[in-house]
Amino acid sequence: MTTNLFSHCDILDTEQFSRDDLELILDYSHRIHKSDRSSLSKLLDKYILASLFFEASTRTRLSFETAMHRLGGKVITTVGFQFSSINKGESLYDTMKMIEAYADIVVIRHPTEGSSHLAADASSIPLINAGDGVAQHPTQALLDLYTIFAEKSNIEGLRIAFVGDLKYGRTIHSLIQLLCHYKVELVLISPADLSLPEQYLKNIRESELNFIESEDLKDILDCDVVYVTRIQEERFTHRSDYERLKDSYTLNRDFLQLSPKLNELLIMHPLPRVKELSTDLDDLPNAAYFRMAHYGVSVRMALLLLCLQVSLP
Amino acid sequence: MTTNLFSHCDILDTEQFSRDDLELILDYSHRIHKSDRSSLSKLLDKYILASLFFEASTRTRLSFETAMHRLGGKVITTVGFQFSSINKGESLYDTMKMIEAYADIVVIRHPTEGSSHLAADASSIPLINAGDGVAQHPTQALLDLYTIFAEKSNIEGLRIAFVGDLKYGRTIHSLIQLLCHYKVELVLISPADLSLPEQYLKNIRESELNFIESEDLKDILDCDVVYVTRIQEERFTHRSDYERLKDSYTLNRDFLQLSPKLNELLIMHPLPRVKELSTDLDDLPNAAYFRMAHYGVSVRMALLLLCLQVSLP
Amino acid sequence: MTTNLFSHCDILDTEQFSRDDLELILDYSHRIHKSDRSSLSKLLDKYILASLFFEASTRTRLSFETAMHRLGGKVITTVGFQFSSINKGESLYDTMKMIEAYADIVVIRHPTEGSSHLAADASSIPLINAGDGVAQHPTQALLDLYTIFAEKSNIEGLRIAFVGDLKYGRTIHSLIQLLCHYKVELVLISPADLSLPEQYLKNIRESELNFIESEDLKDILDCDVVYVTRIQEERFTHRSDYERLKDSYTLNRDFLQLSPKLNELLIMHPLPRVKELSTDLDDLPNAAYFRMAHYGVSVRMALLLLCLQVSLP
C-alpha cells in the first residue's frame, strides 16, 4: 500500500488527466488484464463500494460491481428512484454525507450535468463519475483508450476514425480529449449536420494533431481504428435527411472488403448498437466491440485501486 | 476440480437430462443438503454469478443468490426493465456478450419462450434457465424431484398424484418429464377442461408408466405423494365452471383425515399457494411445501457446481 | 460464541427493551465503533442477511447492508413490489417461510403496522423491524440513543429538547420511550396542534422524568441536546397555521448564537431534513446529524451480532 500512488482522489471528467495519469491508468489496467485473477482477489477485501445509479445504466453498473467483486470488495447498490428521501426533498449533498458513512468509495450515475462535481465536493471518500447527464462519462473514455492500447500495443502514430453522430456523441468527445495527449491522426466522418463541435476541433488543433473531416464512410479504409456510434433520428432537423443518410453510415462486411486492412482495422463501438454495425462483422478477429466489456472491467479495477491508493502487488 | 464432471454446460430444459444426469444431480444435492455449511463456503470464492431477472421472480432469484453465497461466490444482479440498453434496441445476443465479460456463470429469467436457448448460444459461459415464458423452468422440476427423493429416500415405486391445472401448469409438465425416467405410478386429477395435454400423456405411455386420469380429489388418498397447484379462474371458458369446481380441488385437513396414509402422504406445492391448500395443513409433518425452499437451495448449489465443473470435496 | 448473550431473538419495538438490554446494546455499539474494522471483518462470514424492503428506505437499507458487509456477512436484497408472488396473493406468512430457508437473519421494512410482529411469528430466524408503517422503527431509536451516548459520554442527567411535529413524529415517540429508562429532563417544543400525545406524556410521568411543554423554540437554549424533526404541511388542519408557524421552528446559526452553550448543544435530526435545519449549521462541531449515519452502522452491527448470539472478540 502506497500513499500518493495516484494524484487524484476522484474521477470526474476527462480534462483532469495529464499524460502521466493516462500512462499510469493504462499500465495498471494492463497489468490487471494479464494477471491471474486469484492474485488480485483480496486487494480490496476491507472496502465497500457504494454503487449509486440515479438512472439505470446496467452495462456500467455491472462493470463496476464486477470490478469490485474481483478485487474482493463488497458492494451496496441503489438503482433509480429508490431514494425515497430524495423524493422527500433531500439534497444530493445530504445524501452523500450519508453515503460516506457507509462506503469507502462511491460510483455515481446521475441524469443532471455537474452532479458528480457537486457530489464529490460533499463527500470525503473517493468518487467516480459513471456519467452525469450529457456532460461526462470519463471511465468510458478510459476503457476506449485502453482498448486501443491493448489491441494495438501502442497508441502513438495510429490513424483513428470516428463515425456517426460527432455532434452529440458524448463518448466521442471524451475519447478525443484523451487522444489529444497522443500523436495520432483523426478522421472525423459524419453528416454535415452532426459534425464535431468547434470546441473539440479547437482542442485537436491546439494539440497539433493531423485531422480531416469527411462525410464519406470510405475514409475509414486507410485507418488503423474505427470508432462507430449510433445516429439517432431525433437529432436531425429534417426527417428526410435522416432517411437519406442513415444507411450511409452502416458498417458491414461487404463494405469492409474494400479495405486493404480488412483484418487490421480495429472496429470499436461503445454499445449498445442498433443497425449501424452489422452483425456479420461479429466474427471478425478485428471486431473489438465485445472485447471492450472485458477491458472495461480491467480499467475499472485499476481506477478503484488507484483512487483508494492501493497498489498492485 | 475435475473436468467433465457433468456432461452439460447449460441447464435449459428438462428434456436434456438422462437418468444418469438426474442421479448425479440428486447425489450432489443430497451431499450438499447433509453437509456442514462451512465445508462448502469457499468452493466458488473465485466466481461471479450474474443473476439476470428480466421479469421479477423473487423466490427463484433469492434461491440462486443464496446458493451462490453459500458457496462463497459473488453475485451481480439485475431485475426487470433496468436494462436501459435493451430499451434502446439492444439484442439479447449483445447483452449476453457483455455479461460473459463480467461473470463466470449466468442465471436468466425471461418472459419470452426460447430466450434461454438464444442466450446460451450467445454466451461462452454456463447458463441456467430460471424460467422462460410458459416454456420451461427446469430447476423447479429438479427441486421437486429432489424433494421427493429427500423425503421418501427413493423415487422408484412411488404412487404420485398431480392435482389442479394439469393443462397449463408448467411445473407439472416439467416434473412429469423427469419422472418418466423412473418406475412410478401417476394419478392425474383435474377438471376435464384442464387435463394433461396429449404430448405429456404420450411421454408417460412411451415410458411405460402406469397412470390414471381422474376428476375426483379422493384419488389422492392411496398415493405416496400429492403435488397440488393453483387453478386460475382465467383458464376456464365459462366462469360458472370455475365457480362449480374451485372448491373441489382444495386440500384441507378434514379431507385428509379420510386417508389411511394421513401421516405418510407427502404434500407438495410449487408455491405461491392461494386457497387450494389450506393453512390447517401447515403443521403436518408430511406437509413438505415449506421445506421445498430448503431443498431448492441445495439443488441450485449442486447445479452451480456441476455447470462450473467444480466437484464437491 | 455464546448462547443467551442477548435475551431477544427479534428486534420489533422499543417497548421490548429493559435498561439492561439498552446498556448491552450501547456497550456493543461503542466497542464496535472504536474497533479496528479488520478485527470484525469475519465475525459473520458464514451468515446471510435477507434485506426485505417492501417499501423503499434507502438510508436504512444501505445502513443494514453496510453493517452486514463489515462483519463479513452476505446479503440478499429485495426492494418494493418485486415480490411477484405477493402480487399473486401470497401471504406474508408464506413469504417468511421461504426466507427462513435462505437466510440466517432478516431485516424487514413494510408499510403495514404490525407486519413485523406477524413476520416474526412466521419465521424461525431472528428478525429486525426496520419500520412498519407509522408504528415502530426501533433501530432508529437505538441509533439516536447511541448518538447521545457517543457524543456526550453519558445519558443520565442530560436536558434534551424535541422540536417539531411531536404528534406524528415516529422517531420522537420511540426515542422518548427509550429515554424513560434514564434520568433525563425533557423539553417538548411544538405548535399546540402537534404536541406530544397523551400516551407518551403518561410514560414520561410514570418514569418520573422532569419535563416541560412549550411552543417557543428559545427553550432549547439551555439544553444539552436538541432533536429536530420536520413539520409537514399536510399535518395541519388549517394551511394558515402552517404558514404562520413553519419558520418559528427553523434552526439556524443566527438563532443559536443566542445560546450560552452554542458549542455544546448537540444538534440531532433523523434526516432527511428540508428547511427546518439550516445548512449554515453543518460546519458546527456540535452538529451531529451527519455523524448519526456512522453511529447507525455501529448500532446495526451490534444488533446483528446480538440477535445471532455472536459475541465480540
Short mmCIF file of N, CA and C in Angstrom, two decimals, chain B residues 37-38 41-42 56-63 65-66 69-70 72 79 82 230 271-274 282-283 290 293-294 297 300, chain C residues 42 45-48 52 74-79 82-85 88-91 93-95 97-104:
data_model
loop_
_atom_site.label_atom_id
_atom_site.label_comp_id
_atom_site.label_asym_id
_atom_site.label_seq_id
_atom_site.Cartn_x
_atom_site.Cartn_y
_atom_site.Cartn_z
N ARG B 37 -22.30 -26.52 6.56
CA ARG B 37 -22.22 -25.41 5.62
C ARG B 37 -20.82 -24.85 5.46
N SER B 38 -20.03 -24.88 6.52
CA SER B 38 -18.71 -24.25 6.40
C SER B 38 -17.77 -25.05 5.50
N SER B 41 -18.07 -23.40 2.00
CA SER B 41 -18.19 -21.95 1.92
C SER B 41 -17.10 -21.25 1.13
N LYS B 42 -16.17 -22.00 0.55
CA LYS B 42 -15.13 -21.37 -0.27
C LYS B 42 -15.08 -21.94 -1.69
N ALA B 56 -39.58 -10.22 -12.72
CA ALA B 56 -39.38 -10.50 -11.31
C ALA B 56 -39.81 -11.91 -10.98
N SER B 57 -39.01 -12.59 -10.18
CA SER B 57 -39.37 -13.88 -9.60
C SER B 57 -38.52 -14.01 -8.36
N THR B 58 -38.97 -13.35 -7.31
CA THR B 58 -38.13 -13.18 -6.13
C THR B 58 -37.76 -14.51 -5.50
N ARG B 59 -38.73 -15.43 -5.43
CA ARG B 59 -38.46 -16.75 -4.85
C ARG B 59 -37.27 -17.42 -5.54
N THR B 60 -37.30 -17.44 -6.86
CA THR B 60 -36.24 -18.11 -7.61
C THR B 60 -34.94 -17.32 -7.57
N ARG B 61 -35.03 -16.02 -7.70
CA ARG B 61 -33.81 -15.19 -7.69
C ARG B 61 -33.06 -15.32 -6.37
N LEU B 62 -33.79 -15.17 -5.26
CA LEU B 62 -33.11 -15.23 -3.96
C LEU B 62 -32.59 -16.64 -3.69
N SER B 63 -33.24 -17.65 -4.22
CA SER B 63 -32.77 -19.02 -4.04
C SER B 63 -31.40 -19.21 -4.71
N GLU B 65 -29.29 -16.78 -5.56
CA GLU B 65 -28.29 -15.90 -4.95
C GLU B 65 -27.83 -16.48 -3.60
N THR B 66 -28.76 -17.06 -2.85
CA THR B 66 -28.40 -17.74 -1.61
C THR B 66 -27.44 -18.89 -1.90
N HIS B 69 -24.02 -17.52 -2.63
CA HIS B 69 -23.37 -17.00 -1.42
C HIS B 69 -22.88 -18.14 -0.52
N ARG B 70 -23.69 -19.19 -0.38
CA ARG B 70 -23.27 -20.30 0.50
C ARG B 70 -22.02 -21.00 -0.03
N GLY B 72 -19.64 -19.28 -1.37
CA GLY B 72 -18.58 -18.27 -1.30
C GLY B 72 -18.47 -17.39 -2.53
N VAL B 79 -32.81 -6.74 -12.12
CA VAL B 79 -34.20 -7.17 -12.06
C VAL B 79 -35.03 -6.27 -12.98
N GLN B 82 -34.54 -2.70 -15.88
CA GLN B 82 -33.40 -1.82 -15.63
C GLN B 82 -32.48 -1.75 -16.84
N ARG B 230 -52.29 -24.41 -8.24
CA ARG B 230 -53.42 -23.48 -8.31
C ARG B 230 -54.26 -23.71 -9.54
N LEU B 271 -45.71 -23.35 -4.79
CA LEU B 271 -45.88 -22.03 -4.18
C LEU B 271 -45.69 -20.92 -5.22
N PRO B 272 -46.30 -19.77 -5.11
CA PRO B 272 -47.21 -19.42 -4.02
C PRO B 272 -48.54 -20.15 -4.12
N ARG B 273 -49.11 -20.45 -2.95
CA ARG B 273 -50.45 -21.02 -2.87
C ARG B 273 -51.45 -19.90 -2.64
N VAL B 274 -52.68 -20.15 -2.99
CA VAL B 274 -53.72 -19.22 -2.57
C VAL B 274 -54.70 -20.02 -1.71
N ASP B 282 -50.48 -26.84 7.57
CA ASP B 282 -49.08 -26.40 7.68
C ASP B 282 -48.29 -27.13 8.75
N ASP B 283 -48.96 -27.56 9.81
CA ASP B 283 -48.23 -28.20 10.90
C ASP B 283 -48.05 -29.71 10.73
N PHE B 290 -43.14 -26.09 2.57
CA PHE B 290 -42.20 -25.06 3.04
C PHE B 290 -40.76 -25.58 3.02
N ALA B 293 -38.27 -24.99 -0.13
CA ALA B 293 -37.36 -23.85 -0.29
C ALA B 293 -35.94 -24.22 0.14
N HIS B 294 -35.84 -25.03 1.22
CA HIS B 294 -34.52 -25.52 1.65
C HIS B 294 -33.92 -26.44 0.58
N VAL B 297 -32.44 -24.61 -2.45
CA VAL B 297 -31.10 -24.03 -2.32
C VAL B 297 -30.05 -25.11 -2.56
N ARG B 300 -29.83 -25.94 -6.26
CA ARG B 300 -29.17 -24.88 -7.05
C ARG B 300 -27.68 -24.79 -6.74
N LYS C 42 -14.67 -10.82 9.94
CA LYS C 42 -15.00 -12.22 9.64
C LYS C 42 -16.08 -12.77 10.57
N ASP C 45 -19.04 -14.31 8.71
CA ASP C 45 -18.77 -14.73 7.34
C ASP C 45 -19.49 -16.02 6.93
N LYS C 46 -20.16 -16.66 7.86
CA LYS C 46 -20.96 -17.84 7.49
C LYS C 46 -22.46 -17.51 7.42
N TYR C 47 -22.80 -16.25 7.55
CA TYR C 47 -24.21 -15.87 7.68
C TYR C 47 -24.72 -15.08 6.47
N ILE C 48 -26.01 -15.24 6.22
CA ILE C 48 -26.68 -14.48 5.15
C ILE C 48 -27.80 -13.64 5.76
N LEU C 52 -35.27 -7.21 3.31
CA LEU C 52 -36.57 -7.19 2.61
C LEU C 52 -37.23 -5.84 2.81
N LYS C 74 -23.01 -12.06 4.09
CA LYS C 74 -23.55 -11.92 2.73
C LYS C 74 -24.95 -11.32 2.83
N VAL C 75 -25.40 -10.73 1.74
CA VAL C 75 -26.70 -10.06 1.74
C VAL C 75 -27.50 -10.48 0.51
N ILE C 76 -28.76 -10.86 0.72
CA ILE C 76 -29.71 -10.95 -0.39
C ILE C 76 -30.76 -9.86 -0.16
N THR C 77 -31.18 -9.21 -1.26
CA THR C 77 -31.98 -7.99 -1.13
C THR C 77 -33.19 -8.03 -2.03
N THR C 78 -34.28 -7.45 -1.54
CA THR C 78 -35.39 -7.15 -2.44
C THR C 78 -36.02 -5.84 -2.01
N VAL C 79 -36.36 -5.03 -3.00
CA VAL C 79 -36.90 -3.70 -2.74
C VAL C 79 -38.25 -3.56 -3.43
N GLN C 82 -41.18 -6.00 -6.04
CA GLN C 82 -40.60 -7.08 -6.84
C GLN C 82 -41.21 -8.42 -6.48
N PHE C 83 -41.86 -8.50 -5.32
CA PHE C 83 -42.39 -9.79 -4.87
C PHE C 83 -43.59 -10.20 -5.71
N SER C 84 -43.31 -10.79 -6.85
CA SER C 84 -44.41 -11.16 -7.74
C SER C 84 -45.37 -12.12 -7.06
N SER C 85 -44.85 -12.97 -6.17
CA SER C 85 -45.74 -13.96 -5.56
C SER C 85 -46.73 -13.30 -4.61
N LYS C 88 -49.48 -12.24 -6.53
CA LYS C 88 -50.38 -13.36 -6.84
C LYS C 88 -51.21 -13.77 -5.63
N GLY C 89 -51.06 -13.11 -4.51
CA GLY C 89 -51.90 -13.40 -3.35
C GLY C 89 -51.19 -14.12 -2.22
N GLU C 90 -49.86 -14.28 -2.31
CA GLU C 90 -49.15 -14.98 -1.24
C GLU C 90 -49.20 -14.16 0.05
N SER C 91 -49.36 -14.85 1.17
CA SER C 91 -49.37 -14.18 2.47
C SER C 91 -47.96 -13.87 2.93
N TYR C 93 -46.93 -14.59 5.78
CA TYR C 93 -46.53 -15.82 6.48
C TYR C 93 -45.76 -16.74 5.52
N ASP C 94 -46.35 -17.02 4.37
CA ASP C 94 -45.70 -17.91 3.41
C ASP C 94 -44.39 -17.34 2.89
N THR C 95 -44.36 -16.03 2.68
CA THR C 95 -43.11 -15.39 2.23
C THR C 95 -42.00 -15.62 3.26
N LYS C 97 -41.75 -18.07 5.44
CA LYS C 97 -41.33 -19.48 5.46
C LYS C 97 -40.31 -19.74 4.36
N MET C 98 -40.44 -19.03 3.24
CA MET C 98 -39.43 -19.13 2.18
C MET C 98 -38.12 -18.50 2.63
N ILE C 99 -38.21 -17.29 3.16
CA ILE C 99 -36.99 -16.55 3.52
C ILE C 99 -36.17 -17.29 4.58
N GLU C 100 -36.85 -17.95 5.53
CA GLU C 100 -36.08 -18.65 6.58
C GLU C 100 -35.29 -19.82 6.00
N ALA C 101 -35.65 -20.28 4.80
CA ALA C 101 -34.85 -21.33 4.14
C ALA C 101 -33.60 -20.76 3.50
N TYR C 102 -33.59 -19.47 3.26
CA TYR C 102 -32.48 -18.85 2.54
C TYR C 102 -31.49 -18.17 3.49
N ALA C 103 -32.03 -17.44 4.47
CA ALA C 103 -31.19 -16.53 5.25
C ALA C 103 -31.06 -16.97 6.70
N ASP C 104 -30.12 -16.36 7.41
CA ASP C 104 -29.92 -16.62 8.82
C ASP C 104 -30.53 -15.56 9.70
#
